[in-house]
PDB file of C-alpha atoms in Angstrom:
ATOM      1  CA  MET A   1       0.000   0.000   0.000  1.00  0.00           C
ATOM      2  CA  LYS A   2       1.429   3.359  -1.068  1.00  0.00           C
ATOM      3  CA  ILE A   3       0.777   6.205   1.399  1.00  0.00           C
ATOM      4  CA  LEU A   4       1.958   9.837   1.330  1.00  0.00           C
ATOM      5  CA  VAL A   5       1.904  11.597   4.703  1.00  0.00           C
ATOM      6  CA  LEU A   6       1.824  15.405   4.541  1.00  0.00           C
ATOM      7  CA  ASN A   7       2.466  18.070   7.170  1.00  0.00           C
ATOM      8  CA  SER A   8       1.446  21.356   5.611  1.00  0.00           C
ATOM      9  CA  GLY A   9       2.342  24.677   7.222  1.00  0.00           C
ATOM     10  CA  SER A  10       1.765  28.252   6.109  1.00  0.00           C
ATOM     11  CA  SER A  11       4.893  28.346   3.922  1.00  0.00           C
ATOM     12  CA  SER A  12       6.106  24.742   3.845  1.00  0.00           C
ATOM     13  CA  ILE A  13       5.139  21.140   3.210  1.00  0.00           C
ATOM     14  CA  LYS A  14       6.940  18.220   4.850  1.00  0.00           C
ATOM     15  CA  PHE A  15       6.232  14.716   3.605  1.00  0.00           C
ATOM     16  CA  LYS A  16       7.084  11.013   3.881  1.00  0.00           C
ATOM     17  CA  PHE A  17       6.244   8.312   1.375  1.00  0.00           C
ATOM     18  CA  PHE A  18       5.538   4.801   2.648  1.00  0.00           C
ATOM     19  CA  ASP A  19       5.291   1.664   0.530  1.00  0.00           C
ATOM     20  CA  ASN A  20       3.988  -1.314   2.519  1.00  0.00           C
ATOM     21  CA  LYS A  21       4.862   0.395   5.839  1.00  0.00           C
ATOM     22  CA  ILE A  22       8.468   1.049   4.727  1.00  0.00           C
ATOM     23  CA  VAL A  23       9.615   4.665   4.415  1.00  0.00           C
ATOM     24  CA  LYS A  24      10.953   5.041   0.878  1.00  0.00           C
ATOM     25  CA  ALA A  25      11.255   8.827   0.629  1.00  0.00           C
ATOM     26  CA  SER A  26      10.986  11.999   2.640  1.00  0.00           C
ATOM     27  CA  GLY A  27      11.327  15.651   1.890  1.00  0.00           C
ATOM     28  CA  LEU A  28      10.113  19.174   2.129  1.00  0.00           C
ATOM     29  CA  VAL A  29       8.991  22.194   0.193  1.00  0.00           C
ATOM     30  CA  GLU A  30      10.070  25.392   1.927  1.00  0.00           C
ATOM     31  CA  LYS A  31       9.624  29.135   1.491  1.00  0.00           C
ATOM     32  CA  ILE A  32       6.356  28.765  -0.437  1.00  0.00           C
ATOM     33  CA  GLY A  33       5.345  32.169  -1.767  1.00  0.00           C
ATOM     34  CA  GLU A  34       8.932  33.408  -2.042  1.00  0.00           C
ATOM     35  CA  GLN A  35      11.277  33.633  -5.024  1.00  0.00           C
ATOM     36  CA  ASN A  36      13.877  31.340  -3.477  1.00  0.00           C
ATOM     37  CA  SER A  37      11.620  28.375  -2.694  1.00  0.00           C
ATOM     38  CA  LYS A  38      13.272  24.988  -2.372  1.00  0.00           C
ATOM     39  CA  VAL A  39      12.085  21.403  -2.843  1.00  0.00           C
ATOM     40  CA  ILE A  40      14.094  18.485  -1.481  1.00  0.00           C
ATOM     41  CA  LEU A  41      13.255  14.812  -2.013  1.00  0.00           C
ATOM     42  CA  LYS A  42      15.432  12.170  -0.367  1.00  0.00           C
ATOM     43  CA  ASN A  43      15.354   8.513  -1.383  1.00  0.00           C
ATOM     44  CA  VAL A  44      15.697   6.875   2.029  1.00  0.00           C
ATOM     45  CA  LEU A  45      16.769   3.513   0.587  1.00  0.00           C
ATOM     46  CA  ASN A  46      19.919   4.781  -1.165  1.00  0.00           C
ATOM     47  CA  ASN A  47      20.384   8.291   0.357  1.00  0.00           C
ATOM     48  CA  GLU A  48      20.104   9.921  -3.069  1.00  0.00           C
ATOM     49  CA  SER A  49      18.714  13.473  -2.920  1.00  0.00           C
ATOM     50  CA  PHE A  50      16.897  15.515  -5.534  1.00  0.00           C
ATOM     51  CA  GLU A  51      16.667  19.293  -5.118  1.00  0.00           C
ATOM     52  CA  ARG A  52      15.175  22.213  -6.989  1.00  0.00           C
ATOM     53  CA  GLU A  53      15.311  25.920  -6.253  1.00  0.00           C
ATOM     54  CA  LEU A  54      12.616  27.995  -7.934  1.00  0.00           C
ATOM     55  CA  THR A  55       9.663  30.251  -7.210  1.00  0.00           C
ATOM     56  CA  ILE A  56       6.708  28.340  -5.780  1.00  0.00           C
ATOM     57  CA  ASN A  57       3.638  30.543  -5.425  1.00  0.00           C
ATOM     58  CA  ASN A  58       1.356  28.199  -3.485  1.00  0.00           C
ATOM     59  CA  HIS A  59       1.000  24.733  -1.994  1.00  0.00           C
ATOM     60  CA  GLU A  60      -0.583  23.315  -5.148  1.00  0.00           C
ATOM     61  CA  GLU A  61       2.519  24.271  -7.162  1.00  0.00           C
ATOM     62  CA  GLY A  62       4.686  22.770  -4.430  1.00  0.00           C
ATOM     63  CA  LEU A  63       2.929  19.409  -4.634  1.00  0.00           C
ATOM     64  CA  SER A  64       3.180  19.504  -8.423  1.00  0.00           C
ATOM     65  CA  ILE A  65       6.979  19.847  -8.157  1.00  0.00           C
ATOM     66  CA  VAL A  66       7.062  17.021  -5.594  1.00  0.00           C
ATOM     67  CA  ASN A  67       5.166  14.859  -8.106  1.00  0.00           C
ATOM     68  CA  GLU A  68       7.747  15.710 -10.797  1.00  0.00           C
ATOM     69  CA  LEU A  69      10.610  14.755  -8.467  1.00  0.00           C
ATOM     70  CA  PHE A  70       8.931  11.466  -7.561  1.00  0.00           C
ATOM     71  CA  LYS A  71       8.743  10.646 -11.284  1.00  0.00           C
ATOM     72  CA  GLU A  72      12.297  11.868 -12.006  1.00  0.00           C
ATOM     73  CA  SER A  73      13.734   9.825  -9.136  1.00  0.00           C
ATOM     74  CA  GLY A  74      11.798   6.690 -10.064  1.00  0.00           C
ATOM     75  CA  ILE A  75      10.422   6.411  -6.530  1.00  0.00           C
ATOM     76  CA  LEU A  76       6.789   6.783  -7.610  1.00  0.00           C
ATOM     77  CA  ALA A  77       5.391   6.968 -11.135  1.00  0.00           C
ATOM     78  CA  ASP A  78       2.683   9.493 -10.251  1.00  0.00           C
ATOM     79  CA  LEU A  79       0.800  10.759  -7.196  1.00  0.00           C
ATOM     80  CA  ASN A  80      -2.284   9.127  -8.717  1.00  0.00           C
ATOM     81  CA  ALA A  81      -0.652   5.763  -7.915  1.00  0.00           C
ATOM     82  CA  LEU A  82      -1.095   6.447  -4.184  1.00  0.00           C
ATOM     83  CA  ASP A  83      -3.523   4.376  -2.147  1.00  0.00           C
ATOM     84  CA  GLY A  84      -3.873   7.161   0.406  1.00  0.00           C
ATOM     85  CA  CYS A  85      -2.702  10.625   1.357  1.00  0.00           C
ATOM     86  CA  GLY A  86      -3.149  12.594   4.543  1.00  0.00           C
TER      87      GLY A  86
END
């Protein structure tokens, strides 16, 4: 079962991705609404990190970038493949 756990604040999103109760990835989107926003995705299984610095205007854009990094890293094909999110 693929689960994405989110902790959303006013200008950040922290997340962990679980696949069958095993943490496979974690990360954060920080400085949402600022020009120097940052997204970090860490593959917990091999310690590989994926980062992007760009302007993220809102939480929806932040999650869209997280989805792109999941695809790019090969950790998850698409957020639509999740069994649950919360």
